[in-house]
Coordinates of C-alpha atoms in Angstrom, one line a residue:
M1 CA 4.9 25.6 -66.7
Q2 CA 4.4 26.2 -63.0
Q3 CA 7.4 25.2 -60.9
N4 CA 6.8 22.6 -58.2
T5 CA 7.6 24.4 -54.9
E6 CA 6.7 21.5 -52.6
P7 CA 9.7 20.2 -50.6
T8 CA 10.9 16.9 -51.7
A9 CA 11.6 14.1 -49.2
P10 CA 15.3 13.6 -48.5
E11 CA 16.9 10.4 -49.8
P12 CA 17.3 7.7 -47.2
T13 CA 20.7 7.9 -45.6
A14 CA 22.5 4.7 -44.6
P15 CA 23.7 4.6 -41.0
E16 CA 27.3 4.2 -42.3
A17 CA 27.0 7.5 -44.2
T18 CA 26.0 9.5 -41.2
A19 CA 28.4 7.9 -38.7
G20 CA 30.6 10.5 -37.2
V21 CA 29.0 13.4 -39.1
P22 CA 28.2 16.3 -36.6
G23 CA 24.5 17.1 -36.5
A24 CA 23.5 14.2 -38.6
R25 CA 20.2 12.7 -37.7
R26 CA 20.2 9.0 -36.9
P27 CA 17.5 6.9 -38.7
E28 CA 14.5 5.9 -36.6
S29 CA 15.4 2.2 -36.9
S30 CA 18.8 2.8 -35.4
R31 CA 17.7 4.8 -32.3
P32 CA 18.3 3.0 -29.0
A33 CA 15.2 1.5 -27.5
P34 CA 14.2 2.8 -24.0
P35 CA 15.8 0.7 -21.2
R36 CA 13.6 -2.2 -20.2
V37 CA 12.1 -1.9 -16.7
T38 CA 13.3 -4.7 -14.5
L39 CA 13.1 -5.6 -10.8
R40 CA 16.7 -4.8 -10.4
S41 CA 16.4 -1.3 -11.9
D42 CA 13.4 -0.5 -9.8
L43 CA 15.1 -1.7 -6.7
R44 CA 18.0 0.6 -7.4
A45 CA 15.6 3.5 -8.0
S46 CA 13.6 2.8 -4.8
G47 CA 16.6 3.8 -2.5
Y48 CA 15.5 7.4 -2.1
D49 CA 11.9 6.5 -1.5
G50 CA 13.0 3.9 1.0
L51 CA 15.2 6.4 2.8
V52 CA 12.2 8.7 3.1
A53 CA 10.1 5.8 4.4
L54 CA 12.8 5.1 7.1
I55 CA 12.7 8.8 8.2
V56 CA 8.9 8.7 8.4
T57 CA 9.1 5.4 10.4
G58 CA 11.5 7.1 12.9
A59 CA 9.1 10.1 13.2
V60 CA 6.2 7.7 13.8
F61 CA 8.2 5.8 16.4
W62 CA 8.9 9.0 18.3
L63 CA 5.2 9.9 18.2
L64 CA 4.2 6.5 19.5
W65 CA 6.9 6.7 22.2
V66 CA 5.7 10.1 23.4
R67 CA 2.1 9.0 23.5
I68 CA 2.8 5.9 25.5
N69 CA 5.0 7.8 27.9
D70 CA 2.3 10.4 28.6
R71 CA -0.4 7.7 28.5
S72 CA -2.4 9.4 25.8
S73 CA -2.2 6.3 23.6
S74 CA -4.8 3.7 23.7
T75 CA -2.0 1.2 24.2
A76 CA -1.7 2.4 27.8
T77 CA -5.3 1.3 28.3
V78 CA -5.2 -1.9 26.4
M79 CA -1.8 -3.1 27.8
P80 CA -1.0 -0.9 30.8
F81 CA 2.2 -2.9 31.5
M82 CA 3.7 -1.4 28.4
A83 CA 3.1 2.1 29.7
D84 CA 4.7 1.1 33.0
D85 CA 7.8 -0.2 31.3
P86 CA 8.1 1.3 27.7
E87 CA 11.8 0.6 27.4
G88 CA 11.0 -3.1 27.8
F89 CA 8.7 -3.1 24.8
W90 CA 10.5 -0.9 22.4
L91 CA 10.5 -3.6 19.7
Y92 CA 6.7 -3.6 19.9
F93 CA 6.5 0.1 19.3
L94 CA 9.1 -0.1 16.5
S95 CA 7.0 -2.8 14.9
Q96 CA 4.0 -0.5 15.1
A97 CA 5.9 2.3 13.5
F98 CA 6.9 0.1 10.6
G99 CA 3.2 -1.0 10.3
W100 CA 2.1 2.6 10.1
S101 CA 4.7 3.5 7.5
A102 CA 3.6 0.5 5.5
L103 CA 0.0 1.7 5.6
L104 CA 1.0 5.2 4.6
W105 CA 3.1 3.9 1.7
A106 CA 0.3 1.6 0.6
W107 CA -2.0 4.6 0.7
G108 CA 0.4 6.5 -1.6
T109 CA 0.7 3.5 -3.9
V110 CA -3.0 3.3 -4.3
I111 CA -3.3 7.0 -4.9
L112 CA -0.6 6.9 -7.6
G113 CA -2.3 3.9 -9.2
L114 CA -5.6 5.6 -9.4
L115 CA -4.0 8.7 -11.0
L116 CA -2.3 6.4 -13.5
S117 CA -5.4 4.4 -14.4
G118 CA -7.6 7.4 -15.0
S119 CA -7.3 10.8 -16.7
R120 CA -4.2 12.4 -15.3
P121 CA -5.0 15.8 -13.8
A122 CA -3.4 18.8 -15.6
W123 CA -2.2 20.3 -12.3
L124 CA -0.1 17.2 -11.5
P125 CA 3.6 18.2 -11.8
L126 CA 4.8 14.6 -12.6
S127 CA 4.9 13.2 -16.1
G128 CA 3.3 9.8 -16.8
P129 CA 6.6 7.8 -16.8
R130 CA 7.8 9.4 -13.6
L131 CA 4.4 8.8 -12.0
E132 CA 4.5 5.2 -13.1
R133 CA 8.1 4.7 -11.8
L134 CA 7.1 6.2 -8.4
H135 CA 4.1 3.9 -8.3
R136 CA 6.4 0.9 -8.7
T137 CA 9.1 2.0 -6.2
T138 CA 6.5 2.8 -3.5
S139 CA 4.9 -0.6 -4.1
L140 CA 8.3 -2.4 -3.6
N141 CA 8.8 -0.4 -0.4
V142 CA 5.4 -1.4 0.9
I143 CA 6.5 -5.0 0.8
V144 CA 9.7 -4.2 2.6
L145 CA 8.0 -2.1 5.3
T146 CA 5.3 -4.8 5.8
L147 CA 7.9 -7.5 6.2
A148 CA 9.8 -5.4 8.7
H149 CA 6.6 -4.9 10.6
A150 CA 5.9 -8.6 10.8
L151 CA 9.5 -9.6 11.6
L152 CA 9.7 -7.1 14.5
F153 CA 6.4 -8.3 15.9
A154 CA 7.9 -11.8 15.8
A155 CA 11.1 -10.6 17.5
E156 CA 9.0 -9.0 20.2
L157 CA 7.3 -12.4 20.8
V158 CA 10.6 -14.2 21.0
R159 CA 12.1 -11.6 23.4
H160 CA 9.4 -12.1 26.0
D161 CA 9.1 -15.9 25.7
Q162 CA 10.6 -17.9 28.5
D163 CA 11.1 -21.1 26.5
S164 CA 14.4 -22.0 24.8
W165 CA 15.4 -19.8 21.8
Y166 CA 14.4 -22.4 19.2
A167 CA 11.1 -23.1 20.8
S168 CA 10.3 -19.5 21.2
A169 CA 11.4 -18.7 17.6
W170 CA 9.1 -21.4 16.3
T171 CA 6.2 -20.2 18.4
A172 CA 6.8 -16.6 17.2
F173 CA 7.0 -17.7 13.6
V174 CA 3.7 -19.6 13.9
E175 CA 1.9 -16.7 15.6
A176 CA 3.3 -14.0 13.3
F177 CA 3.3 -15.8 9.9
V178 CA 0.9 -18.8 10.0
P179 CA -2.8 -17.9 9.6
G180 CA -4.7 -19.1 12.7
G181 CA -1.4 -19.5 14.7
Y182 CA -2.2 -16.5 16.9
A183 CA -5.0 -17.8 19.1
S184 CA -5.7 -15.0 21.6
G185 CA -8.0 -12.0 21.7
T186 CA -8.7 -9.8 18.7
G187 CA -5.5 -11.2 17.0
R188 CA -7.4 -14.3 16.0
I189 CA -9.1 -12.2 13.4
A190 CA -6.9 -9.2 12.9
I191 CA -3.6 -11.0 12.4
P192 CA -4.8 -13.4 9.6
I193 CA -6.2 -10.3 7.9
G194 CA -2.7 -8.7 8.1
Q195 CA -1.1 -11.9 6.9
A196 CA -3.4 -12.0 3.9
A197 CA -2.4 -8.4 3.0
L198 CA 1.3 -9.4 3.2
Y199 CA 0.9 -12.6 1.2
L200 CA -1.1 -10.9 -1.5
A201 CA 1.1 -7.8 -1.7
I202 CA 4.2 -9.8 -2.6
P203 CA 3.0 -11.6 -5.7
L204 CA 0.8 -8.7 -6.9
G205 CA 3.6 -6.2 -6.5
L206 CA 6.1 -8.5 -8.4
L207 CA 3.8 -9.6 -11.2
F208 CA 4.5 -6.5 -13.1
Y209 CA 8.1 -7.7 -13.9
V210 CA 6.8 -10.9 -15.5
R211 CA 3.8 -9.4 -17.3
H212 CA 5.4 -10.2 -20.7
R213 CA 5.1 -13.9 -19.7
I214 CA 1.6 -13.9 -18.3
G215 CA 0.2 -11.4 -20.8
P216 CA -0.8 -7.8 -20.3
R217 CA -4.5 -8.6 -20.0
T218 CA -3.9 -11.1 -17.2
W219 CA -1.6 -8.7 -15.4
R220 CA -4.2 -5.9 -15.5
V221 CA -6.9 -8.2 -14.1
M222 CA -4.6 -9.4 -11.3
H223 CA -3.4 -5.9 -10.6
R224 CA -6.9 -4.7 -9.7
F225 CA -6.8 -6.9 -6.6
V226 CA -4.2 -4.5 -5.1
I227 CA -7.1 -2.6 -3.6
V228 CA -8.0 -5.7 -1.7
V229 CA -4.5 -5.6 -0.1
Y230 CA -5.0 -2.0 0.9
V231 CA -8.5 -2.6 2.4
A232 CA -7.1 -5.6 4.4
S233 CA -4.3 -3.4 5.7
V234 CA -6.7 -0.8 6.9
W235 CA -9.0 -3.4 8.4
H236 CA -6.0 -5.0 10.2
T237 CA -5.0 -1.6 11.6
L238 CA -8.4 -0.7 12.9
L239 CA -8.9 -4.1 14.5
Y240 CA -5.5 -4.6 16.1
G241 CA -3.7 -1.2 16.2
T242 CA -3.6 -0.7 20.0
N243 CA -2.9 3.0 19.6
V244 CA -6.2 3.3 17.6
W245 CA -8.1 0.9 19.7
Y246 CA -10.8 3.4 20.8
D247 CA -12.6 6.3 19.1
G248 CA -10.5 9.4 18.9
W249 CA -8.6 11.7 16.6
F250 CA -5.8 9.1 16.0
R251 CA -8.4 6.6 14.8
T252 CA -10.4 9.2 12.9
S253 CA -7.2 10.2 11.0
I254 CA -7.2 6.7 9.4
W255 CA -10.7 7.4 8.0
L256 CA -9.6 10.8 6.8
L257 CA -6.9 9.1 4.7
Q258 CA -9.6 7.0 3.0
L259 CA -11.6 10.0 1.7
P260 CA -9.2 10.9 -1.2
I261 CA -8.9 7.3 -2.2
A262 CA -12.7 6.8 -2.3
A263 CA -13.1 10.1 -4.2
L264 CA -10.4 9.2 -6.8
F265 CA -11.9 5.7 -7.1
L266 CA -15.3 7.2 -7.8
V267 CA -13.9 9.6 -10.4
R268 CA -12.0 6.7 -11.9
L269 CA -15.3 4.8 -12.3
L270 CA -17.3 7.7 -13.5
R271 CA -14.7 9.0 -16.0
P272 CA -12.6 5.9 -17.0
A273 CA -9.7 6.5 -19.4
R274 CA -10.7 3.5 -21.5
R275 CA -13.8 3.8 -23.6
A276 CA -14.8 0.2 -23.0
Q277 CA -15.2 0.9 -19.3
R278 CA -17.5 3.8 -19.7
L279 CA -21.1 3.4 -18.4
A280 CA -22.9 3.9 -21.7
A281 CA -26.4 2.7 -22.5
P282 CA -26.7 -1.1 -21.9
G283 CA -26.7 -3.3 -25.0
S284 CA -29.5 -5.7 -25.9
S285 CA -27.6 -8.9 -25.2
P286 CA -27.8 -10.5 -21.7
G287 CA -24.1 -10.3 -21.3
A288 CA -24.0 -6.6 -22.0
K289 CA -26.8 -5.9 -19.6
A290 CA -25.1 -7.9 -16.9
A291 CA -21.8 -6.0 -17.4
W292 CA -23.7 -2.6 -17.3
T293 CA -25.5 -3.6 -14.1
L294 CA -22.2 -4.7 -12.5
R295 CA -20.5 -1.4 -13.4
A296 CA -23.4 0.6 -12.2
A297 CA -23.5 -1.3 -8.9
G298 CA -19.8 -0.7 -8.4
R299 CA -20.2 3.1 -8.9
L300 CA -23.1 3.1 -6.4
A301 CA -21.1 1.1 -3.9
V302 CA -18.1 3.5 -4.1
A303 CA -20.4 6.5 -3.8
G304 CA -21.8 4.8 -0.6
V305 CA -18.3 4.4 0.7
V306 CA -17.6 8.1 0.2
V307 CA -20.8 9.0 2.1
A308 CA -19.9 6.5 4.9
V309 CA -16.4 8.0 5.3
L310 CA -17.8 11.5 5.5
A311 CA -20.3 10.3 8.2
V312 CA -17.4 8.8 10.2
L313 CA -15.4 12.0 9.9
A314 CA -18.4 14.2 10.9
T315 CA -19.3 12.0 14.0
G316 CA -15.8 10.7 15.0
R317 CA -17.4 7.2 15.4
D318 CA -17.1 4.2 13.2
G319 CA -19.0 1.6 15.2
G320 CA -15.9 0.3 16.9
R321 CA -14.9 0.4 20.6
G322 CA -16.4 3.5 22.2
E323 CA -14.9 3.1 25.7
P324 CA -12.4 0.9 27.5
P325 CA -13.7 -2.4 28.9
A326 CA -13.7 -3.2 32.6
D327 CA -10.7 -5.5 32.1
T328 CA -7.9 -3.9 30.1
S329 CA -5.3 -6.6 30.6
S330 CA -3.7 -8.1 27.5
T331 CA -4.9 -11.5 26.5
H332 CA -1.4 -12.4 25.3
H333 CA 0.8 -13.5 28.2
H334 CA 4.0 -11.6 28.9
D335 CA 6.3 -12.1 31.8

């Protein structure tokens, strides 16, 4: 008779029998589950990222300060009284620095999100869980940086208001945080766009921590609107950032940042990680044909965005302000 040489499965071992035995393997059922991701744990983990954001904000503030002092910034053209007395408007420049950091961190968050939602490149040194955690911490810091940007802008309005402190604080609150409250110049359009970005970023950034209550499918659908927050932030910057008011390398650099996002977004659409999102042959049903048409149109639109960004980078013009107007005085009154 041939002897059975196949290894036999070991008998199940009770947890009590292996307790305290060196080298004993714990049963799968008794292994501790990975720690649950909570808002508190991510806030603790976001400290290092937040410190880097503050350092970058300081560097941006220094750059803005140098440019306003040597009058190479568009701010000196749009609001020359700030160039005449930069020390008197340091809160404004600090607010702009936080706004730029918020935009940079939003850019990084979108990049990380696109890398997570598609096929992760083999050259990327970060693992999937680390990439996801960094995506969450940068998202939280975007909210903090944007809030700081808005609060410092309001503080600047209070500082130069001649009314009583409570009246000026109320006016500043309305102008900085109430849509339609800022009723002068380009701010009538640009500030509500920035407010929309802030008010959308807060719930969309925090919905992750209650996804078990609203359902993963609902969360995924809502999370896609993060790109709307980013587009609104860029639009707000191009419309109201006085240091990028006119065409030039500082304004063109904003468009340069959009190229990798548009490219990654196009790759994400052309090679989605989920099979259901791939652009296969359209089905015979009207619903399948409509979905195919919508996905094909989305891919063409993003490809058009890539071409448009390349055109702006090549020409240095985006259809905005090409030269200073005859009257460069600010439409917002400061004494």
